PDB file of C-alpha atoms in Angstrom:
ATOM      1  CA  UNK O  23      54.931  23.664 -30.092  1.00 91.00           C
ATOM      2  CA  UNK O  24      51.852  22.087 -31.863  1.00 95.00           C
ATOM      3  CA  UNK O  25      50.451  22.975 -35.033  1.00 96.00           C
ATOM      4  CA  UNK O  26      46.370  21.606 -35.723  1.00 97.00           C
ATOM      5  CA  UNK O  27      45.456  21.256 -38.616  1.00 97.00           C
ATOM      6  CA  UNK O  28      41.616  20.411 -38.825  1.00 97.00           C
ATOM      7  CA  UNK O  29      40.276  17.894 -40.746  1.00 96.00           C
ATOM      8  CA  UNK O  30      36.935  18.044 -41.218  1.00 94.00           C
ATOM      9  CA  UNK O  31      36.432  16.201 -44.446  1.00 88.00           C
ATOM     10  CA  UNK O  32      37.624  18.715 -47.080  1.00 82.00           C
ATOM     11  CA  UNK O  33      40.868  19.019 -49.141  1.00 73.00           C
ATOM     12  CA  UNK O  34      44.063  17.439 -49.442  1.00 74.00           C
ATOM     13  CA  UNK O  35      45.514  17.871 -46.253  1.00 89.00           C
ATOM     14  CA  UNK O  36      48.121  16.654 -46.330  1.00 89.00           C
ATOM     15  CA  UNK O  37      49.963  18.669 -48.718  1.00 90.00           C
ATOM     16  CA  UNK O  38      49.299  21.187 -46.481  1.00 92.00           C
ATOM     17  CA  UNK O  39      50.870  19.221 -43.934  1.00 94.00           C
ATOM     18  CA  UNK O  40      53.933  18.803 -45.598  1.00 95.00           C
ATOM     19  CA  UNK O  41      54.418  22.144 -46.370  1.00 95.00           C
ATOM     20  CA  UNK O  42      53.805  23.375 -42.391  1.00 95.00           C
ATOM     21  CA  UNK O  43      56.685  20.161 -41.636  1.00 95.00           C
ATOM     22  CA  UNK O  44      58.920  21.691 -44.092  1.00 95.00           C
ATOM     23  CA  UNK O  45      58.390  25.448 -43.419  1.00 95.00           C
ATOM     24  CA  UNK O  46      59.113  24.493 -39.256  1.00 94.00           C
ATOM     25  CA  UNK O  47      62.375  21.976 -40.620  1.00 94.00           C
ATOM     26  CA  UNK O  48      63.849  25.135 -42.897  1.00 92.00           C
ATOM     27  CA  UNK O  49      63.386  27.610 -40.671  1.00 89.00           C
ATOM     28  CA  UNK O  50      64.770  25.591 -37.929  1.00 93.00           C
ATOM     29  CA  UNK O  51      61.895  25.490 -35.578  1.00 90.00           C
ATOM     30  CA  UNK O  52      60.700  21.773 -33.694  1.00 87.00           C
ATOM     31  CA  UNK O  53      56.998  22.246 -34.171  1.00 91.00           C
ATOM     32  CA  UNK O  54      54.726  19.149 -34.441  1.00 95.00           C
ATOM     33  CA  UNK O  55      52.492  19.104 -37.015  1.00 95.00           C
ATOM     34  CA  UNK O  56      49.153  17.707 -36.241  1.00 95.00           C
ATOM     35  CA  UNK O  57      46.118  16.674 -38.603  1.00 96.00           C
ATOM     36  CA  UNK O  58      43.353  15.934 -36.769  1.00 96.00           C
ATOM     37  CA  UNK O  59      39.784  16.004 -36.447  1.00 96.00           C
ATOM     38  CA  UNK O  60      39.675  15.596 -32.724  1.00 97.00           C
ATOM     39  CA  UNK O  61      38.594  18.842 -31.362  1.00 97.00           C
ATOM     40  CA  UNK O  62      40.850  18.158 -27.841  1.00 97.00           C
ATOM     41  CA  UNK O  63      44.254  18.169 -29.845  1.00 97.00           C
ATOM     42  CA  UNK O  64      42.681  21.410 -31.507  1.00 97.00           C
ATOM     43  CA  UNK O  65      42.546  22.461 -27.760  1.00 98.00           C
ATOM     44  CA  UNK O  66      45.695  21.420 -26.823  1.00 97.00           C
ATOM     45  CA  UNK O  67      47.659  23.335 -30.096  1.00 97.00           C
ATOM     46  CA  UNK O  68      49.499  26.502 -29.824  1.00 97.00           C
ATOM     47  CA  UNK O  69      48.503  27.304 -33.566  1.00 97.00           C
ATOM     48  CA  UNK O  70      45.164  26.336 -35.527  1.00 98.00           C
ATOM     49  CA  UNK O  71      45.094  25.676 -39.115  1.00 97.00           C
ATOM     50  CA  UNK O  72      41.730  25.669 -41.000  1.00 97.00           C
ATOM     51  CA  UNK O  73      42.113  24.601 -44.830  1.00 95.00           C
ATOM     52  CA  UNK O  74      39.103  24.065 -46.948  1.00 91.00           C
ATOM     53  CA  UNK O  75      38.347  23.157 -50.519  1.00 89.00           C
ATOM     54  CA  UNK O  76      34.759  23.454 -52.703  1.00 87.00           C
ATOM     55  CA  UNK O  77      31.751  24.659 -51.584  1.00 88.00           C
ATOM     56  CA  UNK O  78      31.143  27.174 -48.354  1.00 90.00           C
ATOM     57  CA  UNK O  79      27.874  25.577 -47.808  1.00 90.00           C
ATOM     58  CA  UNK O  80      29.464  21.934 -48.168  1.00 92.00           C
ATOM     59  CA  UNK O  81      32.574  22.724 -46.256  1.00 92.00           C
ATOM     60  CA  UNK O  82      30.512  24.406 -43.299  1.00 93.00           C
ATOM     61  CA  UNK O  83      28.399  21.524 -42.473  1.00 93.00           C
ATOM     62  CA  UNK O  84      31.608  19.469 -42.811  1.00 94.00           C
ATOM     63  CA  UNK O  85      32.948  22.185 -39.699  1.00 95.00           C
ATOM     64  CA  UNK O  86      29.771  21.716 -37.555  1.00 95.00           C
ATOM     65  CA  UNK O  87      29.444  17.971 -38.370  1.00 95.00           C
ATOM     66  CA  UNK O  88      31.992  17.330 -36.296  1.00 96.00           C
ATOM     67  CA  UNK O  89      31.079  17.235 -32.753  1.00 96.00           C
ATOM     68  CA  UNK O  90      32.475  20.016 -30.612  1.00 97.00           C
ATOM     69  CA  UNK O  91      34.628  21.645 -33.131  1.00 97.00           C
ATOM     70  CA  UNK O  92      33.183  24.971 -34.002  1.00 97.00           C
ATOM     71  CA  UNK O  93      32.865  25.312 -30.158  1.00 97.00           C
ATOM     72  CA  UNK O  94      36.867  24.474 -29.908  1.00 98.00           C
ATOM     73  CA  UNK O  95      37.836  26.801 -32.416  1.00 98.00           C
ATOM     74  CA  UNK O  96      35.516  29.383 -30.838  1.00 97.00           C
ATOM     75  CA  UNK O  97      37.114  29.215 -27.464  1.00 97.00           C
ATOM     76  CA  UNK O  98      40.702  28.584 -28.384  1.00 98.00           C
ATOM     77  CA  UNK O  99      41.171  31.054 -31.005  1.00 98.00           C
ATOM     78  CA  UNK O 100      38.561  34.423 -30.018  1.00 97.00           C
ATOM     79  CA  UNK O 101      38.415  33.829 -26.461  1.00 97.00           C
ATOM     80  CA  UNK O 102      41.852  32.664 -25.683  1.00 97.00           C
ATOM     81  CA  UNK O 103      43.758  34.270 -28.664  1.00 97.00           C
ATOM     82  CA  UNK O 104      45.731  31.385 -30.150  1.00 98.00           C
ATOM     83  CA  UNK O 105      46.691  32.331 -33.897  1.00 98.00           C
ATOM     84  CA  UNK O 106      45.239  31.141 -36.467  1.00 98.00           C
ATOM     85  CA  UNK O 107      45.331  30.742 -40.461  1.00 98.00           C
ATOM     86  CA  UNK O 108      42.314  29.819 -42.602  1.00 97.00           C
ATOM     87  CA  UNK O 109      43.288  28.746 -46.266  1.00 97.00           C
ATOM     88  CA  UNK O 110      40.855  28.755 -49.130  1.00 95.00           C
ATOM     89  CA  UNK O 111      37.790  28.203 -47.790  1.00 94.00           C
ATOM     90  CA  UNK O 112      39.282  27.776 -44.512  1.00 95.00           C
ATOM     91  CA  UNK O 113      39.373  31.771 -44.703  1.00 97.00           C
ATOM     92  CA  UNK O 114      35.972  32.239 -45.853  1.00 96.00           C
ATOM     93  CA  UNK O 115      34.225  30.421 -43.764  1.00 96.00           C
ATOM     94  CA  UNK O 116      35.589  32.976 -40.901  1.00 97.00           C
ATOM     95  CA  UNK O 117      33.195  35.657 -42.585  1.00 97.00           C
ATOM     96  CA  UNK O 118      30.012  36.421 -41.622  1.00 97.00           C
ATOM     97  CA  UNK O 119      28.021  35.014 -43.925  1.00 95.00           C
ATOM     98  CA  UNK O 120      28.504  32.656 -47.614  1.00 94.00           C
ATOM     99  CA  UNK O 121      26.005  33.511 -50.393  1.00 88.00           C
ATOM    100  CA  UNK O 122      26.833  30.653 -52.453  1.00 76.00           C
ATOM    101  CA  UNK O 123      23.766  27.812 -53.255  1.00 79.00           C
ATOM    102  CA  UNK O 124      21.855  29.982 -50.219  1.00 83.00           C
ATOM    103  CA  UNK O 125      22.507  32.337 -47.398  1.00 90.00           C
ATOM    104  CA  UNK O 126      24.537  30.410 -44.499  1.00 93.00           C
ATOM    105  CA  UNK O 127      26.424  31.349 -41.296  1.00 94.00           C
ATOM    106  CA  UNK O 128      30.062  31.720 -41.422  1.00 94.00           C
ATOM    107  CA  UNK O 129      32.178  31.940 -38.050  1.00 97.00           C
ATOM    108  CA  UNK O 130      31.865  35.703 -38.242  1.00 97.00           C
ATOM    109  CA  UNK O 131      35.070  36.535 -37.181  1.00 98.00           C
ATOM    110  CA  UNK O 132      35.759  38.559 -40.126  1.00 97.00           C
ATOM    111  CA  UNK O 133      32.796  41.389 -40.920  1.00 97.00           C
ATOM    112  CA  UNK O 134      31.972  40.193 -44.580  1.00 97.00           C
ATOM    113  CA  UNK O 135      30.274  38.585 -46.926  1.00 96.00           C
ATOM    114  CA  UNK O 136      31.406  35.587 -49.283  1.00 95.00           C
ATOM    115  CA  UNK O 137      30.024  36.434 -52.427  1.00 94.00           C
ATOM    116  CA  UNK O 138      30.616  34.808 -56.396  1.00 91.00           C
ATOM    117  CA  UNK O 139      33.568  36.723 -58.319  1.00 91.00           C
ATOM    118  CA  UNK O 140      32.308  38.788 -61.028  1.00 84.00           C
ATOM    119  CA  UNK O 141      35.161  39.804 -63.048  1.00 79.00           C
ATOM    120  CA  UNK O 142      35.361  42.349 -65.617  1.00 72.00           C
ATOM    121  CA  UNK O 143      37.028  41.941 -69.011  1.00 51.00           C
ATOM    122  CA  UNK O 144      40.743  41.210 -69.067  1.00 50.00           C
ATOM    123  CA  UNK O 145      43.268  43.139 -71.270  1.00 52.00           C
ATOM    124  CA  UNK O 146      41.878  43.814 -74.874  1.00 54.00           C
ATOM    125  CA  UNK O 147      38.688  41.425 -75.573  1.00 57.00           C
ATOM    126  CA  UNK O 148      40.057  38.355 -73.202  1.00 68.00           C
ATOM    127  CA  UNK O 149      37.315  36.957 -71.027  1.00 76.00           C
ATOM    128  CA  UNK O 150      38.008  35.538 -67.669  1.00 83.00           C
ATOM    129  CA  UNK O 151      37.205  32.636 -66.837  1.00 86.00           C
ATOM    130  CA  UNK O 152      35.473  31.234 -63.378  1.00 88.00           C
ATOM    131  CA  UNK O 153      37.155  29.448 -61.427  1.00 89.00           C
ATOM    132  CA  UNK O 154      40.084  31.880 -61.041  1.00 90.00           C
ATOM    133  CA  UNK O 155      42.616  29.795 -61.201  1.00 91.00           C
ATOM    134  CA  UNK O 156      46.308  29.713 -61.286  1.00 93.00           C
ATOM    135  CA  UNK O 157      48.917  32.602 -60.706  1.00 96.00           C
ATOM    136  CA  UNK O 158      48.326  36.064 -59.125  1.00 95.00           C
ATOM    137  CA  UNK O 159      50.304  38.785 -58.819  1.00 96.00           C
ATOM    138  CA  UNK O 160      49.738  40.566 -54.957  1.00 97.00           C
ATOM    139  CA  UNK O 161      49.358  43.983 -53.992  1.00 96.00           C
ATOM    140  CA  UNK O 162      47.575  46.536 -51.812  1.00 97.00           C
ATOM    141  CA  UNK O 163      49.962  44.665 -49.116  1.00 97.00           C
ATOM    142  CA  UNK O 164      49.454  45.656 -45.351  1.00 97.00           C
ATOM    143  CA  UNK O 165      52.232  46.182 -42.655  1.00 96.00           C
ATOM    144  CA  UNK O 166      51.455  42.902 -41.195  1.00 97.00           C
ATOM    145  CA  UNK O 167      54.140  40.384 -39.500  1.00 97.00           C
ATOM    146  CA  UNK O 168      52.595  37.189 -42.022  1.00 98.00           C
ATOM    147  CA  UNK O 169      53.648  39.163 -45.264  1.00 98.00           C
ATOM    148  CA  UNK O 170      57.401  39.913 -43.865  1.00 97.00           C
ATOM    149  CA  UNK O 171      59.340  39.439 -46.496  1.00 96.00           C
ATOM    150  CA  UNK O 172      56.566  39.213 -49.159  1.00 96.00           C
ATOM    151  CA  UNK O 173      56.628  42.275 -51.552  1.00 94.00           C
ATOM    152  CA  UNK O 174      53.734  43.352 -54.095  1.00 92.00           C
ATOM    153  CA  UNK O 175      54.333  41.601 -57.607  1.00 91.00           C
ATOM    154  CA  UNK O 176      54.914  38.340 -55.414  1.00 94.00           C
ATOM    155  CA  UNK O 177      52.952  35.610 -56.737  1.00 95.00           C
ATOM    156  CA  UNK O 178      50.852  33.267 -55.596  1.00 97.00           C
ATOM    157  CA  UNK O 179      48.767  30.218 -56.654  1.00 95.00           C
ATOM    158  CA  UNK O 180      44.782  30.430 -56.606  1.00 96.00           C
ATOM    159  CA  UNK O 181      41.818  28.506 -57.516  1.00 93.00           C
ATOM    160  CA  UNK O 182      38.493  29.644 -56.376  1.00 93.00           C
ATOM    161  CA  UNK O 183      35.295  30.836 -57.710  1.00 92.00           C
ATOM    162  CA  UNK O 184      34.006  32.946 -54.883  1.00 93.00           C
ATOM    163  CA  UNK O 185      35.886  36.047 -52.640  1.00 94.00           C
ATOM    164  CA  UNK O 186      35.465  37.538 -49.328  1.00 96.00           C
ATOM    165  CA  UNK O 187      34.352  40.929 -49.449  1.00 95.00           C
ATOM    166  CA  UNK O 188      34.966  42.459 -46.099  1.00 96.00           C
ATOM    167  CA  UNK O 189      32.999  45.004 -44.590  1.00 96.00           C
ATOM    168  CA  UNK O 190      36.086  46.704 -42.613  1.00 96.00           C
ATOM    169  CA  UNK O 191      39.042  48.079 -44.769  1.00 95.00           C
ATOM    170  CA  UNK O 192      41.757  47.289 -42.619  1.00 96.00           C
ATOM    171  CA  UNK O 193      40.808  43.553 -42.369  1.00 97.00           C
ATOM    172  CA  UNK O 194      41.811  43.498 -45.876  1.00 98.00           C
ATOM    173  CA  UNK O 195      45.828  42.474 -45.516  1.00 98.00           C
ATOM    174  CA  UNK O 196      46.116  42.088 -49.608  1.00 98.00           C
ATOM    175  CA  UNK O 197      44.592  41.771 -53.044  1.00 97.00           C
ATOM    176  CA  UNK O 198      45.103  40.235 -56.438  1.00 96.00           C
ATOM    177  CA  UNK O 199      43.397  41.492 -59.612  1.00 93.00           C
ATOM    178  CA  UNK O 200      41.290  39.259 -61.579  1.00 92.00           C
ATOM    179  CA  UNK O 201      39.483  41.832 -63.545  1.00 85.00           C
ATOM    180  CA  UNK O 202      38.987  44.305 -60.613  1.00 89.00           C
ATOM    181  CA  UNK O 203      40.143  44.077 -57.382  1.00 93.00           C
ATOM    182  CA  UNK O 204      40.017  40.417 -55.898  1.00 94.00           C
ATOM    183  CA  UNK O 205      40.831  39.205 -51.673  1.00 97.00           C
ATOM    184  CA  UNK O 206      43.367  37.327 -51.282  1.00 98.00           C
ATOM    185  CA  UNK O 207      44.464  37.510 -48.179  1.00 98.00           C
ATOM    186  CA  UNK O 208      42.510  39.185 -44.486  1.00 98.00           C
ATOM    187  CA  UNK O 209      43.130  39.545 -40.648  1.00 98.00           C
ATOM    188  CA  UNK O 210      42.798  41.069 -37.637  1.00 97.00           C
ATOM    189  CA  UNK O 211      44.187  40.449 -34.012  1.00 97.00           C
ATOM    190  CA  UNK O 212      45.360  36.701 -33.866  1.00 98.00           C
ATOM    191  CA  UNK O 213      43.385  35.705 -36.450  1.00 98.00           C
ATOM    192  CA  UNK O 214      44.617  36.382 -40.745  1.00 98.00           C
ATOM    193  CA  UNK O 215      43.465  34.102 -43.730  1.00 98.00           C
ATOM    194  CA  UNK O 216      44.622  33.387 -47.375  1.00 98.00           C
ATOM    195  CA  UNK O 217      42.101  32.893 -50.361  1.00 97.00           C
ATOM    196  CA  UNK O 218      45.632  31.546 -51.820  1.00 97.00           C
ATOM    197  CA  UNK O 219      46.837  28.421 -50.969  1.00 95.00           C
ATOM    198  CA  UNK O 220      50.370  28.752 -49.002  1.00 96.00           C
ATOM    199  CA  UNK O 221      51.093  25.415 -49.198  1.00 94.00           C
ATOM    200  CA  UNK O 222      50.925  25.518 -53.513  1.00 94.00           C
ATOM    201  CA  UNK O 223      52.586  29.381 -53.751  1.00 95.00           C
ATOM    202  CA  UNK O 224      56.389  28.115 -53.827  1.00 93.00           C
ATOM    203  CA  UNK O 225      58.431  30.360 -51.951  1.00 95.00           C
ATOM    204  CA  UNK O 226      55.658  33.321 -51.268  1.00 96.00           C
ATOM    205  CA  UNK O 227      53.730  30.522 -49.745  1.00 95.00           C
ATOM    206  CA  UNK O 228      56.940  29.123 -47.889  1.00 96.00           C
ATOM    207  CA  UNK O 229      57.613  32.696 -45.896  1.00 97.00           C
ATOM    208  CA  UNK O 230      53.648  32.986 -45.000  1.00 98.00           C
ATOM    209  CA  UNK O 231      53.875  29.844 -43.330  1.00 97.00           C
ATOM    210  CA  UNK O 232      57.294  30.541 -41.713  1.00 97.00           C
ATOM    211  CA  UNK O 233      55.482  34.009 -40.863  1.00 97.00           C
ATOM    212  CA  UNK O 234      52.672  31.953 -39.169  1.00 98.00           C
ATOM    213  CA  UNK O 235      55.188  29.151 -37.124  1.00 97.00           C
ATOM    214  CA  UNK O 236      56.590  32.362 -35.621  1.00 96.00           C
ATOM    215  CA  UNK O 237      53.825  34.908 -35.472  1.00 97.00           C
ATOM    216  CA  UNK O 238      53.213  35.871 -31.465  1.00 95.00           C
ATOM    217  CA  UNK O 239      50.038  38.417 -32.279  1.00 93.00           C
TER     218      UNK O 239
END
């Protein structure tokens, strides 16, 4: 089995990478890990990984930039059901639309907007901060085989500055709060994505990607 990882010029991939190679080595599975920005390996993988770090604008014309991609992913994942995990801005770019620096198509594979976090006041006077970043509780948790093993109060690591706010309730699989209820992670059918990033959460981020390797949706 084949994992893809895209690369389409945005984010250190290959920590990502070695996290995928050393969820598959743990949990005693062969897979190949693959980072590549050639949209035939894409179409030759049984799974499709889509990180993403910065800007949804910048990282979108990074997607379509590269020649046949958004096609690829298109046809491989929706029309041919191959799972699939967006991370970061990996997972908001599969929403319908980004708001950030303009108005600008997503993949719209998830009913939503992407839209700038506007937290309230923390506990007493403390003001958050944008970028959220750093370590998040989760909860609101759907029955969904990626967060096996994963319990509410689980932690995870986050930096980002902007949230997907889905349309459809049960595409939401789980939130964090960062002064009111944040995204962190949504899905449906083959498809689920993480605004935290798996490969930085430790041993919450270690069973998601385990979940993924052996997710058959």
């Amino acid at each position: 089995m084949t994992v893809a990882i895209v690369d389409y010029g945005s984010g250190n991939l290959r920590s990502a990478a070695k996290a995928f190679e050393r969820a598959a080595r743990e949990s005693g599975l062969d897979d190949r890990v693959l980072v590549t920005a050639n949209p035939h390996d894409v179409a030759a993988a049984d799974r499709i990984v889509l990180p993403g770090v910065g800007a949804f604008a910048d990282c979108r014309a990074g997607l379509y930039g590269v020649p046949g991609m958004v096609d690829t992913l298109q046809r491989e994942v929706i029309e041919r059901g191959k799972p699939f995990l967006g991370i970061c801005v990996g997972m908001q770019l599969m929403a319908t639309r980004g708001v950030e620096y303009g108005v600008h198509a997503g993949l719209d594979w998830i009913d939503g907007d992407v839209v700038r976090i506007d937290p309230k006041r923390g506990s007493g006077t403390t003001v958050l901060k944008i970028p959220h970043m750093g370590w998040n509780e989760l909860s609101d948790l759907a029955p969904h085989p990626l967060l096996a093993g994963i319990a509410p109060r689980d932690h995870a690591y986050f930096v980002h500055s902007f949230q997907l706010e889905a349309r459809k309730r049960e595409t939401v699989l789980a939130l964090t709060d960062y002064g009111g209820p944040i995204t962190a992670m949504v899905g449906r059918d083959n498809v689920a994505g993480t605004q935290f990033h798996p490969e930085k959460s430790q041993a919450t981020g270690l069973r998601l990607i385990t979940n993924f390797l052996r997710w058959k949706p």
